[in-house]
mmCIF file of C-alpha atoms and ligand atoms in Angstrom:
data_model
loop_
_atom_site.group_PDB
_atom_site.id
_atom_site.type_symbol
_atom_site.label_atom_id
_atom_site.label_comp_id
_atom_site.label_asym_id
_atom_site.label_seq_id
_atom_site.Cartn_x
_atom_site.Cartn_y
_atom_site.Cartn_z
ATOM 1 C CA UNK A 1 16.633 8.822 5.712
ATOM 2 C CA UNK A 2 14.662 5.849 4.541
ATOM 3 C CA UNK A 3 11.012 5.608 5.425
ATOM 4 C CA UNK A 4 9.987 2.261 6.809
ATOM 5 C CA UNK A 5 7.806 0.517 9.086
ATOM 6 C CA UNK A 6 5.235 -2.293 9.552
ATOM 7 C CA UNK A 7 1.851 -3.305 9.971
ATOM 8 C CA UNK A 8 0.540 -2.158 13.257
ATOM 9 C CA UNK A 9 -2.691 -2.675 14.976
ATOM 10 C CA UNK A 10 -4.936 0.379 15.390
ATOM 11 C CA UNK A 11 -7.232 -1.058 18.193
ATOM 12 C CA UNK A 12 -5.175 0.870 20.967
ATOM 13 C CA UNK A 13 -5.438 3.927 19.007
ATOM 14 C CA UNK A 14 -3.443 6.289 16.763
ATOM 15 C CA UNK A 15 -0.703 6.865 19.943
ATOM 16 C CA UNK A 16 -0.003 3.716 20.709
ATOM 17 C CA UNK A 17 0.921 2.723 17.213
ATOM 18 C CA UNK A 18 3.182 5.775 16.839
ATOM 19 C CA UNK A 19 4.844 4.917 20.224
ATOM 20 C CA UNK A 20 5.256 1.019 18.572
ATOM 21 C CA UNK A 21 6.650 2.167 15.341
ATOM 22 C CA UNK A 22 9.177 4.152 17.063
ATOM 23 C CA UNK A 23 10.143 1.491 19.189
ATOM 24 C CA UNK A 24 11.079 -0.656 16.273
ATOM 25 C CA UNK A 25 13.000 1.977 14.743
ATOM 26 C CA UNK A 26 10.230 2.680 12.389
ATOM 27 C CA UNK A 27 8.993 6.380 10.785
ATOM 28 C CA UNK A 28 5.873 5.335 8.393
ATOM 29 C CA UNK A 29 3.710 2.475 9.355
ATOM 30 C CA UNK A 30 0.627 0.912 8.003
ATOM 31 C CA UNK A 31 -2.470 0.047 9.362
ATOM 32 C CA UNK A 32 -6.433 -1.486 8.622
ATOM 33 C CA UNK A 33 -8.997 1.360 8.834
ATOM 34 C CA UNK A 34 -11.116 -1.398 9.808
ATOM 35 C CA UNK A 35 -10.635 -5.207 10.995
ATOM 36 C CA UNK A 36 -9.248 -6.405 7.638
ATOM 37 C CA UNK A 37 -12.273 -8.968 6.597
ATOM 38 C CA UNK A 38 -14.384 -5.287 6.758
ATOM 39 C CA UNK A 39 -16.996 -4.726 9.802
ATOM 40 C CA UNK A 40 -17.572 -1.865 11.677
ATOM 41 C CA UNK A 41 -14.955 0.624 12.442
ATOM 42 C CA UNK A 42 -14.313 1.901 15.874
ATOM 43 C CA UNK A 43 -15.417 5.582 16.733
ATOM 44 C CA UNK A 44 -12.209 8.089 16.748
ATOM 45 C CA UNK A 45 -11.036 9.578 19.756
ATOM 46 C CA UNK A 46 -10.148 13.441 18.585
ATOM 47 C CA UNK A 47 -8.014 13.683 21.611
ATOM 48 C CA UNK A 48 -5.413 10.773 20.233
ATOM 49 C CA UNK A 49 -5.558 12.144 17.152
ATOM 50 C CA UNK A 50 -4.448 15.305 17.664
ATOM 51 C CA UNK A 51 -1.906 13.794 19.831
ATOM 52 C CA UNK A 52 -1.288 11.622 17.297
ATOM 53 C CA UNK A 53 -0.617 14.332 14.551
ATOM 54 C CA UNK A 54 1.710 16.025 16.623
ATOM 55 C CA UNK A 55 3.351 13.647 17.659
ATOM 56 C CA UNK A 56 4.126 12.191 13.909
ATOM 57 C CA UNK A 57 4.808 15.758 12.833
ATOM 58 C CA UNK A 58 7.920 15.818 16.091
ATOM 59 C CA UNK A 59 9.283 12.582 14.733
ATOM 60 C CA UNK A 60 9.640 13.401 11.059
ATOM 61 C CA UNK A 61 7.342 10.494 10.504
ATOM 62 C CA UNK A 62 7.194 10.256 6.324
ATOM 63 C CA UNK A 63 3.696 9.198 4.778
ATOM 64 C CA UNK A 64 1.708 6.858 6.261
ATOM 65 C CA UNK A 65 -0.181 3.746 4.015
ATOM 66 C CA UNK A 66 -3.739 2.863 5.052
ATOM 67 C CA UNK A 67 -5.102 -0.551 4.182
ATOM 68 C CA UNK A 68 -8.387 -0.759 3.204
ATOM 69 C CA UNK A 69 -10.180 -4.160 4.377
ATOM 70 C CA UNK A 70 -9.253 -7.410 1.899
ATOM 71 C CA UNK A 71 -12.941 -8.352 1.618
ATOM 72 C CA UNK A 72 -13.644 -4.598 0.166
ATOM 73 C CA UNK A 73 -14.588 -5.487 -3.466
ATOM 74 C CA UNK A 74 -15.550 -2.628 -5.774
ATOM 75 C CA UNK A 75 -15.452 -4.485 -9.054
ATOM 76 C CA UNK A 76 -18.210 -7.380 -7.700
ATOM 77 C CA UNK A 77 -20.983 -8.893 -9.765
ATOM 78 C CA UNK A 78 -23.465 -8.021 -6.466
ATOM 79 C CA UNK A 79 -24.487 -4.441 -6.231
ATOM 80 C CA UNK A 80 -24.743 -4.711 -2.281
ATOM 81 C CA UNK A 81 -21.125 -5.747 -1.708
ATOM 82 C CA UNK A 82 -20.277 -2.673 -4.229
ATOM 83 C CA UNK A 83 -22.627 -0.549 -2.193
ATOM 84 C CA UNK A 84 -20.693 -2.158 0.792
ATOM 85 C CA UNK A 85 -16.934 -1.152 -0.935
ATOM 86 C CA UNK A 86 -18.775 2.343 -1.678
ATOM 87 C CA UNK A 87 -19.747 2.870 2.154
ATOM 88 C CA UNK A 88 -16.621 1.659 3.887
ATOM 89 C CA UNK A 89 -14.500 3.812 1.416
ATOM 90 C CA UNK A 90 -16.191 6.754 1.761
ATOM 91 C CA UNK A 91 -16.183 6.222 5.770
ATOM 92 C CA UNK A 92 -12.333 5.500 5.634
ATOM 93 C CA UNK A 93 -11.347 8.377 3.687
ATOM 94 C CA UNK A 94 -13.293 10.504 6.225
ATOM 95 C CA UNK A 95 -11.539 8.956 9.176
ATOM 96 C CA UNK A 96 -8.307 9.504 6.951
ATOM 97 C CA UNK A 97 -8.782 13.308 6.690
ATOM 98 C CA UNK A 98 -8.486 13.415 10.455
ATOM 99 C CA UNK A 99 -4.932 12.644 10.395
ATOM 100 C CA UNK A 100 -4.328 14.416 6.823
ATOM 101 C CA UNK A 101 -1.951 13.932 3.845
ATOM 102 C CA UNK A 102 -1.394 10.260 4.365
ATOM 103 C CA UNK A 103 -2.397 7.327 2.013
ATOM 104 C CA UNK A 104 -5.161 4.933 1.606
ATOM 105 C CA UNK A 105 -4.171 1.626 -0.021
ATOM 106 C CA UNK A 106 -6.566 -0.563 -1.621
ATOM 107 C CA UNK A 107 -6.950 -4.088 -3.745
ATOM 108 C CA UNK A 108 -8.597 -2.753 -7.066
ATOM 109 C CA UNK A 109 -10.323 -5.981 -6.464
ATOM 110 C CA UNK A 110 -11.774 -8.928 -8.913
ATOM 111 C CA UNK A 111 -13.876 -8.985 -11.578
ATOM 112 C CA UNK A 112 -15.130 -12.521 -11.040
ATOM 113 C CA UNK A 113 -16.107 -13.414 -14.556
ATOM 114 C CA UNK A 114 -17.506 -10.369 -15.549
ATOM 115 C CA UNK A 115 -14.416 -9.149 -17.478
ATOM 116 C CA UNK A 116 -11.420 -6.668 -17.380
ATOM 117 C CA UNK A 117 -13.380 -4.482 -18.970
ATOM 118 C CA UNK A 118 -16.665 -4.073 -17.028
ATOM 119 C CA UNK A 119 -14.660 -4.506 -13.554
ATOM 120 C CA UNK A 120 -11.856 -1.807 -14.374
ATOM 121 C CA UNK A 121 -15.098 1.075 -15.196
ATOM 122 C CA UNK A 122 -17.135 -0.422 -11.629
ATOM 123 C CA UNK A 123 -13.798 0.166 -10.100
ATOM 124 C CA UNK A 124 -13.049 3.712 -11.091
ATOM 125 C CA UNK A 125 -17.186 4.302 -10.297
ATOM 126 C CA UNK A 126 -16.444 3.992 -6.669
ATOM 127 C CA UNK A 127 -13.638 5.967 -6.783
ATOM 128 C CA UNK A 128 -15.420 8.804 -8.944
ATOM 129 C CA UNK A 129 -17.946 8.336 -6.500
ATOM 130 C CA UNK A 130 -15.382 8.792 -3.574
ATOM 131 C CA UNK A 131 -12.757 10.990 -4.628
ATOM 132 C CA UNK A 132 -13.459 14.460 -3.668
ATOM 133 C CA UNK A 133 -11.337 18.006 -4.653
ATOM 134 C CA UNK A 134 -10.546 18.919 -1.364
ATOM 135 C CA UNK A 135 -9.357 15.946 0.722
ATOM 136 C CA UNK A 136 -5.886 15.844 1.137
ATOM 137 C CA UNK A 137 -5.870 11.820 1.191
ATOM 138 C CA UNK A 138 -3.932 9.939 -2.083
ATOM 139 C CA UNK A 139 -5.810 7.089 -2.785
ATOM 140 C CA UNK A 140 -3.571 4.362 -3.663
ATOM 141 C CA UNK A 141 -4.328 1.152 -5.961
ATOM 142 C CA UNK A 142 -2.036 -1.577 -5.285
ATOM 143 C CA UNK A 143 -0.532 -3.739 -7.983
ATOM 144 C CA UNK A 144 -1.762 -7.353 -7.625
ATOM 145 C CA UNK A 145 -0.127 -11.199 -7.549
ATOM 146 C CA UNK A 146 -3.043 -11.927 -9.999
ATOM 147 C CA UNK A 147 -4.737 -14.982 -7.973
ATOM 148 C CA UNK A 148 -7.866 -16.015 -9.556
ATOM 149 C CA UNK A 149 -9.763 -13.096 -11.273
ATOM 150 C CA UNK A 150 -7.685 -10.214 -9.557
ATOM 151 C CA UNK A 151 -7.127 -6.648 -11.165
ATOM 152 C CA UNK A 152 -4.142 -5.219 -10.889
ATOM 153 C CA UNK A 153 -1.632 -7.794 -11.745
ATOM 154 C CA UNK A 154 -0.037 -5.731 -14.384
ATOM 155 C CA UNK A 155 0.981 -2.195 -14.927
ATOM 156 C CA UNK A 156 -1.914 -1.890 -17.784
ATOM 157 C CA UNK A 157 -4.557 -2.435 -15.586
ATOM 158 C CA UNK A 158 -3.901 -0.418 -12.923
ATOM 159 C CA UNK A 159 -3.422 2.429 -16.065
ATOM 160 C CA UNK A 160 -6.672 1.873 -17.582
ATOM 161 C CA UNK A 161 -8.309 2.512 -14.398
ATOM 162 C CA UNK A 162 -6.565 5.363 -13.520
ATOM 163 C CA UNK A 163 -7.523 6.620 -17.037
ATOM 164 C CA UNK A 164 -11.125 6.955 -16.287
ATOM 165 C CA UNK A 165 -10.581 8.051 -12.700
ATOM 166 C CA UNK A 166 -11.806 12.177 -12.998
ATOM 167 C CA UNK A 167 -9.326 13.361 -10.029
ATOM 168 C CA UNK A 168 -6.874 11.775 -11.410
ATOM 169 C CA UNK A 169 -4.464 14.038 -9.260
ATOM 170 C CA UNK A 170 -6.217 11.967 -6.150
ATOM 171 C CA UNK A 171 -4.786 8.331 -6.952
ATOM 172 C CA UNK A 172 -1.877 6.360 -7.114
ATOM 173 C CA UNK A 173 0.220 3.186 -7.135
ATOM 174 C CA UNK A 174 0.958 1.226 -4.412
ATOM 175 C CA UNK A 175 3.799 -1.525 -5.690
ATOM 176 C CA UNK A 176 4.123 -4.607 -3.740
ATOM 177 C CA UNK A 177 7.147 -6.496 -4.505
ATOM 178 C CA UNK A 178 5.967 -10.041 -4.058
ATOM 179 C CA UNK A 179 2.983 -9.356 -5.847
ATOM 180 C CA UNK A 180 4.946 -8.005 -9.191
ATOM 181 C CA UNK A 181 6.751 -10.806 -8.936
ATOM 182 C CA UNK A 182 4.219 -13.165 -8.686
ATOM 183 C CA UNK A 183 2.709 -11.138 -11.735
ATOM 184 C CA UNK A 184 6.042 -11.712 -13.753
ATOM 185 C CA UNK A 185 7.968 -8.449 -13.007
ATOM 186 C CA UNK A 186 11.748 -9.405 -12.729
ATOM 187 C CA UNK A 187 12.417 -7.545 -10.250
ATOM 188 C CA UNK A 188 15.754 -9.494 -9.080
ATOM 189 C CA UNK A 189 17.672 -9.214 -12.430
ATOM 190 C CA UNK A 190 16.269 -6.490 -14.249
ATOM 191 C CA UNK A 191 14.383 -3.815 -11.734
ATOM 192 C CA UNK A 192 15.830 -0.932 -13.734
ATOM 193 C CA UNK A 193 13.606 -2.287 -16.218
ATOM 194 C CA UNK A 194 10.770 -2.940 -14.947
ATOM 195 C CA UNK A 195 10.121 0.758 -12.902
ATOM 196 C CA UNK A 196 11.306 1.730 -16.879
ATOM 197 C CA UNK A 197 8.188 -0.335 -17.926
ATOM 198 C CA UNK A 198 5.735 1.218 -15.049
ATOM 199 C CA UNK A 199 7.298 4.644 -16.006
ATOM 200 C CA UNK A 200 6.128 3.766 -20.115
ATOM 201 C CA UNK A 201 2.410 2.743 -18.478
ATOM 202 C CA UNK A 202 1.875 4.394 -15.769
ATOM 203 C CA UNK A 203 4.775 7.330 -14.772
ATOM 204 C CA UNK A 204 6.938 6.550 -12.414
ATOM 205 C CA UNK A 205 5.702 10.061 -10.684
ATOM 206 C CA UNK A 206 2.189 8.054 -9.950
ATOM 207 C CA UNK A 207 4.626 5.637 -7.892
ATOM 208 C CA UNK A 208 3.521 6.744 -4.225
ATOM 209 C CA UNK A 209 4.915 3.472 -2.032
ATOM 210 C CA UNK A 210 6.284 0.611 -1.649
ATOM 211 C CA UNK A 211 5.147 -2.536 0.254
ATOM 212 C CA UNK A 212 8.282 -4.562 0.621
ATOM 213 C CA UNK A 213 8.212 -8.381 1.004
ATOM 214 C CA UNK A 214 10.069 -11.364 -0.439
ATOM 215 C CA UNK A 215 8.088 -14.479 -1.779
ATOM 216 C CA UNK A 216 7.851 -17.706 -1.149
ATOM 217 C CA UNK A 217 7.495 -18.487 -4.622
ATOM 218 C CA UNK A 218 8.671 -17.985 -8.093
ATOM 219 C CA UNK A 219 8.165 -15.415 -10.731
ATOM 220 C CA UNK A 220 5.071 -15.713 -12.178
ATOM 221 C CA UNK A 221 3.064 -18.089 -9.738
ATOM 222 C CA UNK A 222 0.422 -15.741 -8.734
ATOM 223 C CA UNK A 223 0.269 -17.104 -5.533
ATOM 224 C CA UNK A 224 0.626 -14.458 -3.118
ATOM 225 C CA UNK A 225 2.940 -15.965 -0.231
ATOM 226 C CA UNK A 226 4.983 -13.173 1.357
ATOM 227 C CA UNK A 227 8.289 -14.358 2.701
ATOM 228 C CA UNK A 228 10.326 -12.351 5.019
ATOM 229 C CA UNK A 229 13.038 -10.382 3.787
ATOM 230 C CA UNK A 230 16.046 -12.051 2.198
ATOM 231 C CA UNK A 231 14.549 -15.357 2.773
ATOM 232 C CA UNK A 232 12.370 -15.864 -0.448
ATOM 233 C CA UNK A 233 13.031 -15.917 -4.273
ATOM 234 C CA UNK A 234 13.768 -12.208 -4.351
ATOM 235 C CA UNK A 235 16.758 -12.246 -1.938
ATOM 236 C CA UNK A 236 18.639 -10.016 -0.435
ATOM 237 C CA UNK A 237 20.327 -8.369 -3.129
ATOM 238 C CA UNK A 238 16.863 -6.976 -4.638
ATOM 239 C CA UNK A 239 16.072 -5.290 -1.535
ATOM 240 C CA UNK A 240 19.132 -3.814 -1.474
ATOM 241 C CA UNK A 241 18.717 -2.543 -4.680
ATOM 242 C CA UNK A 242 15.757 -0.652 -3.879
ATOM 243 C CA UNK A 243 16.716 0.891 -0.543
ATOM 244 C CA UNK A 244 19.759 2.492 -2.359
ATOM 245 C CA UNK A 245 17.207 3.417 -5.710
ATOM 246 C CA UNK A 246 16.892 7.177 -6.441
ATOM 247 C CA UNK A 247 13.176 7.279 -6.891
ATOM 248 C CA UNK A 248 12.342 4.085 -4.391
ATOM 249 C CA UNK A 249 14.325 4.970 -1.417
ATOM 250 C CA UNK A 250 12.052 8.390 -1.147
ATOM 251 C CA UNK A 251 9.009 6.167 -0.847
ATOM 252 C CA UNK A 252 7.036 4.984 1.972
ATOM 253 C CA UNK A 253 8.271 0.965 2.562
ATOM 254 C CA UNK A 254 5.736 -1.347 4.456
ATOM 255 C CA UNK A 255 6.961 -4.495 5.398
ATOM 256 C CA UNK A 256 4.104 -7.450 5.176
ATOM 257 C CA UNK A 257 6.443 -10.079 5.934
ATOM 258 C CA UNK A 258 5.261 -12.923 8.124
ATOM 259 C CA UNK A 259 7.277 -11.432 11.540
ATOM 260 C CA UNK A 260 6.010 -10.328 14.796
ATOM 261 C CA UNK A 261 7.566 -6.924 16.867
ATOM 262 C CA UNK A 262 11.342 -7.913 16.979
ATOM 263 C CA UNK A 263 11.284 -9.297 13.647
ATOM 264 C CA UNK A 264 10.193 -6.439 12.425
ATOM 265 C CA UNK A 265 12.722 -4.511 14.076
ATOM 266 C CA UNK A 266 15.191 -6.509 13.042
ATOM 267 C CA UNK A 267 14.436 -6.402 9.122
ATOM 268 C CA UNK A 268 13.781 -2.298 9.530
ATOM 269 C CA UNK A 269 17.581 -2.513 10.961
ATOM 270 C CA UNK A 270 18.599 -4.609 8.070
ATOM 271 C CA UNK A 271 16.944 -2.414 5.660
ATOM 272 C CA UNK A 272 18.786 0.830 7.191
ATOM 273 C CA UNK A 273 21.770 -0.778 7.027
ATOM 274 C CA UNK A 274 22.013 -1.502 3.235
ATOM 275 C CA UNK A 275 21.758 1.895 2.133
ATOM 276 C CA UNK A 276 24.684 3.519 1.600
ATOM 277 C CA UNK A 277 26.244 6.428 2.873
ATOM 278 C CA UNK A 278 23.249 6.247 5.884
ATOM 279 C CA UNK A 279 24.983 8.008 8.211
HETATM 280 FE FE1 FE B 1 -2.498 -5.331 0.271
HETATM 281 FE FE1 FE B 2 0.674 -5.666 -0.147
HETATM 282 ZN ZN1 ZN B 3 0.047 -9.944 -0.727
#
């Protein structure tokens, strides 16, 4: 059984997304621990999430993939928005332990001039800062199109943060298949190689989920344009590839395609469908 879903909105609560995900045929889902350009974060209500915990325990529901806000940057030249990316994280991991075991997915973030070097060691501060023995929350860093002074856009990066990450056992990779593409992965004619390649940096065992969109552009373009599945330069056949991989088709897959509830659904069905023996 695959594990897929979408994007959902968390301001009804941690029910009412589990209720949506089902409805689309979904068993994972993601979802901002905060409105995505940062802010406040809403108080919890313990009642829904024990509800909620339940309720995803019932349903076989595999790991879910927190997003962290898009403005959170932990490798910026300006110690308040670090201080900022030190705060939220530590409140979002928090609010993750409620429903425990799950994932927290964030962009490593940009370095803005200041270097690979100096923003991969501000990075792994916050998270040396944030990581703590006994949560039960993976962190995840996600691998990056490489738009303007991104980290993250290739499998070395993401390694020489983890490297100076102390609980290391904490973290992990979060691979988004536009965004390796965009980053010059070839996914479409040569994946094989490429999870060979993250297996040579990384290990593939570090590999914790999948966010699964096509592109609107080309290898290489670092543009970032998710397309929805099928319809973009990775076509069909790539996803189809991956839903029937060994090691990818036990992974959490988050679609971020540019859909609303049915179309959703409707790619979640397609997805389903192209694995083999699924019955
Ligand atoms: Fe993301
Ligand atoms: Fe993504
Ligand atoms: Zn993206």
């Amino acid at each position: 059984m695959l594990y897929i879903g979408s994007h959902l909105s968390v301001s009804n609560g941690f029910m009412s997304m589990a209720r949506e995900a089902m409805a689309m045929g979904a068993n994972t889902f993601a979802f901002f621990t905060r409105n995505p350009r940062g802010g406040k974060s809403k108080d919890v209500d313990m009642k829904d999430v024990k509800e909620f915990n339940k309720y995803i325990k019932e349903n076989n529901f595999g790991k879910l993939v927190a997003h962290a806000p898009y403005t959170l940057n932990p490798a910026s030249a300006t110690e308040k928005t670090r201080d900022f990316a030190l705060k939220v994280m530590e409140e979002d991991i928090a609010k993750m332990e409620l429903i425990p075991n799950n994932y927290y997915n964030f962009h490593p973030g940009s370095h803005v001039k200041q270097g690979l070097n100096l923003g991969t060691y501000l990075i792994a501060d916050i998270l040396n800062e944030t990581l703590k023995k006994d949560m039960t929350t993976t962190v995840l860093l996600e691998t990056m199109a490489g738009k303007g002074t991104e980290i993250g856009k290739n499998f070395e990066e993401i390694k020489i943060i983890i490297d100076k990450i102390k609980l290391n056992e904490k973290v992990g990779v979060c691979l988004d298949t536009c965004h390796i593409s965009d980053g010059g992965y070839d996914i479409v004619n040569n994946l094989e190689g490429v999870l060979k390649e993250f297996d040579k940096i990384i290990g593939l065992e570090k590999l914790k989920a999948l966010h699964i969109n096509d592109s609107k552009n080309e290898i290489g373009s670092r543009k970032d344009r998710h397309e929805k599945i099928g319809m973009g330069y990775l076509g069909i056949e790539t996803f189809r590839q991956i839903v029937n991989h060994p090691y990818l088709k036990t992974l959490p897959m988050i679609l971020e395609t540019p859909n609303d509830f049915s179309g959703y659904k409707k790619e979640i069905e397609l997805l389903r469908s192209m694995e083999k023996n699924n019955i």
